[in-house]
Amino acid sequence: MNISDLLSYCMNKPGAEQSVHSDWKATQIKVDDVLFAMVHEMEGRPAVSLKTTPALADLMRESHKDILPDEHLNKSHWSTVFLDGSLKDSQIYYLIDASFQQALSTRSGGA
């Protein structure tokens, strides 16, 4: 997956807005001011940071070498996923969808 495809997918979500976090050299994608994806480079590789439940984050990190705890956000909930690694595009899209749903839950007062 490339960054352009990932950004297009994220920006097609209802209410998605894009901004730049200059300190982290990252593109943030939010819904109603709640972050659900952050596109950046890590170790010179294209990556996206996505939010999940802590249990799913642990499971993903154990199962995939291309998923790591995020370097800037809460490591229990946020994982960095390398876009040029072994994960299939469909797996990355699933994780984006899950992160978007978490953001909607947060926005509406859920967990």
mmCIF file with all atom_site columns, C-alpha atoms in Angstrom:
data_model
loop_
_atom_site.group_PDB
_atom_site.id
_atom_site.type_symbol
_atom_site.label_atom_id
_atom_site.label_alt_id
_atom_site.label_comp_id
_atom_site.label_asym_id
_atom_site.label_entity_id
_atom_site.label_seq_id
_atom_site.pdbx_PDB_ins_code
_atom_site.Cartn_x
_atom_site.Cartn_y
_atom_site.Cartn_z
_atom_site.occupancy
_atom_site.B_iso_or_equiv
_atom_site.pdbx_formal_charge
_atom_site.auth_seq_id
_atom_site.auth_comp_id
_atom_site.auth_asym_id
_atom_site.auth_atom_id
_atom_site.pdbx_PDB_model_num
ATOM 1   C CA . MET A 1 1   ? 0.000   0.000   0.000  1.00 0.00 ? 1   MET A CA 1
ATOM 2   C CA . ASN A 1 2   ? 1.235   3.509   -0.668 1.00 0.00 ? 2   ASN A CA 1
ATOM 3   C CA . ILE A 1 3   ? 0.587   6.723   1.245  1.00 0.00 ? 3   ILE A CA 1
ATOM 4   C CA . SER A 1 4   ? -1.583  8.193   -1.514 1.00 0.00 ? 4   SER A CA 1
ATOM 5   C CA . ASP A 1 5   ? -3.974  5.205   -1.465 1.00 0.00 ? 5   ASP A CA 1
ATOM 6   C CA . LEU A 1 6   ? -4.091  5.272   2.323  1.00 0.00 ? 6   LEU A CA 1
ATOM 7   C CA . LEU A 1 7   ? -4.856  9.013   2.464  1.00 0.00 ? 7   LEU A CA 1
ATOM 8   C CA . SER A 1 8   ? -7.580  8.631   -0.172 1.00 0.00 ? 8   SER A CA 1
ATOM 9   C CA . TYR A 1 9   ? -9.196  5.801   1.790  1.00 0.00 ? 9   TYR A CA 1
ATOM 10  C CA . CYS A 1 10  ? -9.095  7.780   5.044  1.00 0.00 ? 10  CYS A CA 1
ATOM 11  C CA . MET A 1 11  ? -10.373 11.002  3.477  1.00 0.00 ? 11  MET A CA 1
ATOM 12  C CA . ASN A 1 12  ? -13.366 9.142   1.996  1.00 0.00 ? 12  ASN A CA 1
ATOM 13  C CA . LYS A 1 13  ? -14.635 8.518   5.532  1.00 0.00 ? 13  LYS A CA 1
ATOM 14  C CA . PRO A 1 14  ? -17.605 10.759  6.430  1.00 0.00 ? 14  PRO A CA 1
ATOM 15  C CA . GLY A 1 15  ? -16.410 13.920  8.193  1.00 0.00 ? 15  GLY A CA 1
ATOM 16  C CA . ALA A 1 16  ? -12.690 13.167  7.757  1.00 0.00 ? 16  ALA A CA 1
ATOM 17  C CA . GLU A 1 17  ? -10.387 16.190  7.913  1.00 0.00 ? 17  GLU A CA 1
ATOM 18  C CA . GLN A 1 18  ? -6.662  16.324  7.229  1.00 0.00 ? 18  GLN A CA 1
ATOM 19  C CA . SER A 1 19  ? -4.030  18.488  8.926  1.00 0.00 ? 19  SER A CA 1
ATOM 20  C CA . VAL A 1 20  ? -0.263  18.492  9.362  1.00 0.00 ? 20  VAL A CA 1
ATOM 21  C CA . HIS A 1 21  ? 1.546   17.976  12.656 1.00 0.00 ? 21  HIS A CA 1
ATOM 22  C CA . SER A 1 22  ? 4.782   19.748  11.825 1.00 0.00 ? 22  SER A CA 1
ATOM 23  C CA . ASP A 1 23  ? 6.685   18.661  14.963 1.00 0.00 ? 23  ASP A CA 1
ATOM 24  C CA . TRP A 1 24  ? 6.202   15.001  14.054 1.00 0.00 ? 24  TRP A CA 1
ATOM 25  C CA . LYS A 1 25  ? 6.298   15.530  10.265 1.00 0.00 ? 25  LYS A CA 1
ATOM 26  C CA . ALA A 1 26  ? 2.995   13.698  10.042 1.00 0.00 ? 26  ALA A CA 1
ATOM 27  C CA . THR A 1 27  ? -0.373  14.050  8.361  1.00 0.00 ? 27  THR A CA 1
ATOM 28  C CA . GLN A 1 28  ? -3.173  13.695  10.873 1.00 0.00 ? 28  GLN A CA 1
ATOM 29  C CA . ILE A 1 29  ? -6.646  12.557  9.885  1.00 0.00 ? 29  ILE A CA 1
ATOM 30  C CA . LYS A 1 30  ? -9.467  13.316  12.284 1.00 0.00 ? 30  LYS A CA 1
ATOM 31  C CA . VAL A 1 31  ? -13.218 13.062  12.479 1.00 0.00 ? 31  VAL A CA 1
ATOM 32  C CA . ASP A 1 32  ? -14.857 15.813  14.557 1.00 0.00 ? 32  ASP A CA 1
ATOM 33  C CA . ASP A 1 33  ? -11.411 16.750  15.886 1.00 0.00 ? 33  ASP A CA 1
ATOM 34  C CA . VAL A 1 34  ? -10.693 13.182  17.101 1.00 0.00 ? 34  VAL A CA 1
ATOM 35  C CA . LEU A 1 35  ? -7.577  11.586  15.609 1.00 0.00 ? 35  LEU A CA 1
ATOM 36  C CA . PHE A 1 36  ? -8.017  8.221   13.890 1.00 0.00 ? 36  PHE A CA 1
ATOM 37  C CA . ALA A 1 37  ? -4.951  7.998   11.616 1.00 0.00 ? 37  ALA A CA 1
ATOM 38  C CA . MET A 1 38  ? -1.543  9.614   11.461 1.00 0.00 ? 38  MET A CA 1
ATOM 39  C CA . VAL A 1 39  ? 0.550   9.078   8.345  1.00 0.00 ? 39  VAL A CA 1
ATOM 40  C CA . HIS A 1 40  ? 4.304   9.490   8.707  1.00 0.00 ? 40  HIS A CA 1
ATOM 41  C CA . GLU A 1 41  ? 7.655   7.876   8.123  1.00 0.00 ? 41  GLU A CA 1
ATOM 42  C CA . MET A 1 42  ? 9.384   5.744   10.713 1.00 0.00 ? 42  MET A CA 1
ATOM 43  C CA . GLU A 1 43  ? 12.891  4.421   10.214 1.00 0.00 ? 43  GLU A CA 1
ATOM 44  C CA . GLY A 1 44  ? 12.674  5.770   6.646  1.00 0.00 ? 44  GLY A CA 1
ATOM 45  C CA . ARG A 1 45  ? 9.601   3.635   5.899  1.00 0.00 ? 45  ARG A CA 1
ATOM 46  C CA . PRO A 1 46  ? 6.033   4.801   5.154  1.00 0.00 ? 46  PRO A CA 1
ATOM 47  C CA . ALA A 1 47  ? 3.750   4.106   8.086  1.00 0.00 ? 47  ALA A CA 1
ATOM 48  C CA . VAL A 1 48  ? 0.389   4.897   9.641  1.00 0.00 ? 48  VAL A CA 1
ATOM 49  C CA . SER A 1 49  ? -0.502  5.106   13.316 1.00 0.00 ? 49  SER A CA 1
ATOM 50  C CA . LEU A 1 50  ? -3.906  3.664   14.169 1.00 0.00 ? 50  LEU A CA 1
ATOM 51  C CA . LYS A 1 51  ? -5.928  3.252   17.361 1.00 0.00 ? 51  LYS A CA 1
ATOM 52  C CA . THR A 1 52  ? -7.219  -0.094  18.624 1.00 0.00 ? 52  THR A CA 1
ATOM 53  C CA . THR A 1 53  ? -8.179  -1.682  21.888 1.00 0.00 ? 53  THR A CA 1
ATOM 54  C CA . PRO A 1 54  ? -5.171  -2.661  24.029 1.00 0.00 ? 54  PRO A CA 1
ATOM 55  C CA . ALA A 1 55  ? -5.993  -6.364  23.553 1.00 0.00 ? 55  ALA A CA 1
ATOM 56  C CA . LEU A 1 56  ? -6.051  -6.057  19.758 1.00 0.00 ? 56  LEU A CA 1
ATOM 57  C CA . ALA A 1 57  ? -2.868  -3.967  19.803 1.00 0.00 ? 57  ALA A CA 1
ATOM 58  C CA . ASP A 1 58  ? -1.061  -6.701  21.761 1.00 0.00 ? 58  ASP A CA 1
ATOM 59  C CA . LEU A 1 59  ? -2.364  -9.449  19.462 1.00 0.00 ? 59  LEU A CA 1
ATOM 60  C CA . MET A 1 60  ? -1.370  -7.551  16.309 1.00 0.00 ? 60  MET A CA 1
ATOM 61  C CA . ARG A 1 61  ? 2.126   -6.809  17.592 1.00 0.00 ? 61  ARG A CA 1
ATOM 62  C CA . GLU A 1 62  ? 2.676   -10.459 18.538 1.00 0.00 ? 62  GLU A CA 1
ATOM 63  C CA . SER A 1 63  ? 1.460   -11.632 15.125 1.00 0.00 ? 63  SER A CA 1
ATOM 64  C CA . HIS A 1 64  ? 3.116   -9.100  12.791 1.00 0.00 ? 64  HIS A CA 1
ATOM 65  C CA . LYS A 1 65  ? 6.662   -7.791  12.786 1.00 0.00 ? 65  LYS A CA 1
ATOM 66  C CA . ASP A 1 66  ? 5.472   -4.732  10.827 1.00 0.00 ? 66  ASP A CA 1
ATOM 67  C CA . ILE A 1 67  ? 3.243   -3.490  13.669 1.00 0.00 ? 67  ILE A CA 1
ATOM 68  C CA . LEU A 1 68  ? 4.937   -1.680  16.553 1.00 0.00 ? 68  LEU A CA 1
ATOM 69  C CA . PRO A 1 69  ? 3.858   0.470   19.521 1.00 0.00 ? 69  PRO A CA 1
ATOM 70  C CA . ASP A 1 70  ? 3.508   4.081   18.387 1.00 0.00 ? 70  ASP A CA 1
ATOM 71  C CA . GLU A 1 71  ? 6.420   6.368   19.219 1.00 0.00 ? 71  GLU A CA 1
ATOM 72  C CA . HIS A 1 72  ? 4.334   9.511   19.890 1.00 0.00 ? 72  HIS A CA 1
ATOM 73  C CA . LEU A 1 73  ? 0.910   8.392   21.123 1.00 0.00 ? 73  LEU A CA 1
ATOM 74  C CA . ASN A 1 74  ? -0.368  6.142   23.927 1.00 0.00 ? 74  ASN A CA 1
ATOM 75  C CA . LYS A 1 75  ? 1.395   2.843   23.301 1.00 0.00 ? 75  LYS A CA 1
ATOM 76  C CA . SER A 1 76  ? -1.458  0.787   24.809 1.00 0.00 ? 76  SER A CA 1
ATOM 77  C CA . HIS A 1 77  ? -3.937  2.007   22.202 1.00 0.00 ? 77  HIS A CA 1
ATOM 78  C CA . TRP A 1 78  ? -1.886  3.263   19.240 1.00 0.00 ? 78  TRP A CA 1
ATOM 79  C CA . SER A 1 79  ? 0.202   1.138   16.900 1.00 0.00 ? 79  SER A CA 1
ATOM 80  C CA . THR A 1 80  ? 2.415   2.038   13.977 1.00 0.00 ? 80  THR A CA 1
ATOM 81  C CA . VAL A 1 81  ? 1.772   -0.099  10.905 1.00 0.00 ? 81  VAL A CA 1
ATOM 82  C CA . PHE A 1 82  ? 4.395   -0.142  8.157  1.00 0.00 ? 82  PHE A CA 1
ATOM 83  C CA . LEU A 1 83  ? 2.806   0.255   4.737  1.00 0.00 ? 83  LEU A CA 1
ATOM 84  C CA . ASP A 1 84  ? 5.638   -1.456  2.863  1.00 0.00 ? 84  ASP A CA 1
ATOM 85  C CA . GLY A 1 85  ? 5.661   -4.566  5.013  1.00 0.00 ? 85  GLY A CA 1
ATOM 86  C CA . SER A 1 86  ? 3.997   -7.941  5.092  1.00 0.00 ? 86  SER A CA 1
ATOM 87  C CA . LEU A 1 87  ? 0.442   -6.821  5.891  1.00 0.00 ? 87  LEU A CA 1
ATOM 88  C CA . LYS A 1 88  ? -2.066  -7.114  3.074  1.00 0.00 ? 88  LYS A CA 1
ATOM 89  C CA . ASP A 1 89  ? -3.910  -3.963  2.010  1.00 0.00 ? 89  ASP A CA 1
ATOM 90  C CA . SER A 1 90  ? -7.164  -5.536  3.211  1.00 0.00 ? 90  SER A CA 1
ATOM 91  C CA . GLN A 1 91  ? -5.686  -5.909  6.721  1.00 0.00 ? 91  GLN A CA 1
ATOM 92  C CA . ILE A 1 92  ? -4.602  -2.265  6.762  1.00 0.00 ? 92  ILE A CA 1
ATOM 93  C CA . TYR A 1 93  ? -8.044  -1.135  5.557  1.00 0.00 ? 93  TYR A CA 1
ATOM 94  C CA . TYR A 1 94  ? -9.638  -3.201  8.341  1.00 0.00 ? 94  TYR A CA 1
ATOM 95  C CA . LEU A 1 95  ? -7.411  -1.502  10.933 1.00 0.00 ? 95  LEU A CA 1
ATOM 96  C CA . ILE A 1 96  ? -8.240  1.943   9.504  1.00 0.00 ? 96  ILE A CA 1
ATOM 97  C CA . ASP A 1 97  ? -11.956 1.136   9.745  1.00 0.00 ? 97  ASP A CA 1
ATOM 98  C CA . ALA A 1 98  ? -11.540 -0.042  13.337 1.00 0.00 ? 98  ALA A CA 1
ATOM 99  C CA . SER A 1 99  ? -9.603  3.113   14.265 1.00 0.00 ? 99  SER A CA 1
ATOM 100 C CA . PHE A 1 100 ? -12.271 5.285   12.627 1.00 0.00 ? 100 PHE A CA 1
ATOM 101 C CA . GLN A 1 101 ? -14.962 3.493   14.663 1.00 0.00 ? 101 GLN A CA 1
ATOM 102 C CA . GLN A 1 102 ? -12.940 4.079   17.847 1.00 0.00 ? 102 GLN A CA 1
ATOM 103 C CA . ALA A 1 103 ? -12.793 7.791   17.010 1.00 0.00 ? 103 ALA A CA 1
ATOM 104 C CA . LEU A 1 104 ? -16.555 7.905   16.451 1.00 0.00 ? 104 LEU A CA 1
ATOM 105 C CA . SER A 1 105 ? -17.071 6.140   19.786 1.00 0.00 ? 105 SER A CA 1
ATOM 106 C CA . THR A 1 106 ? -14.808 8.657   21.539 1.00 0.00 ? 106 THR A CA 1
ATOM 107 C CA . ARG A 1 107 ? -16.571 11.552  19.820 1.00 0.00 ? 107 ARG A CA 1
ATOM 108 C CA . SER A 1 108 ? -19.999 10.379  20.959 1.00 0.00 ? 108 SER A CA 1
ATOM 109 C CA . GLY A 1 109 ? -18.849 9.940   24.558 1.00 0.00 ? 109 GLY A CA 1
ATOM 110 C CA . GLY A 1 110 ? -18.045 6.234   24.435 1.00 0.00 ? 110 GLY A CA 1
ATOM 111 C CA . ALA A 1 111 ? -14.806 4.596   25.533 1.00 0.00 ? 111 ALA A CA 1
#
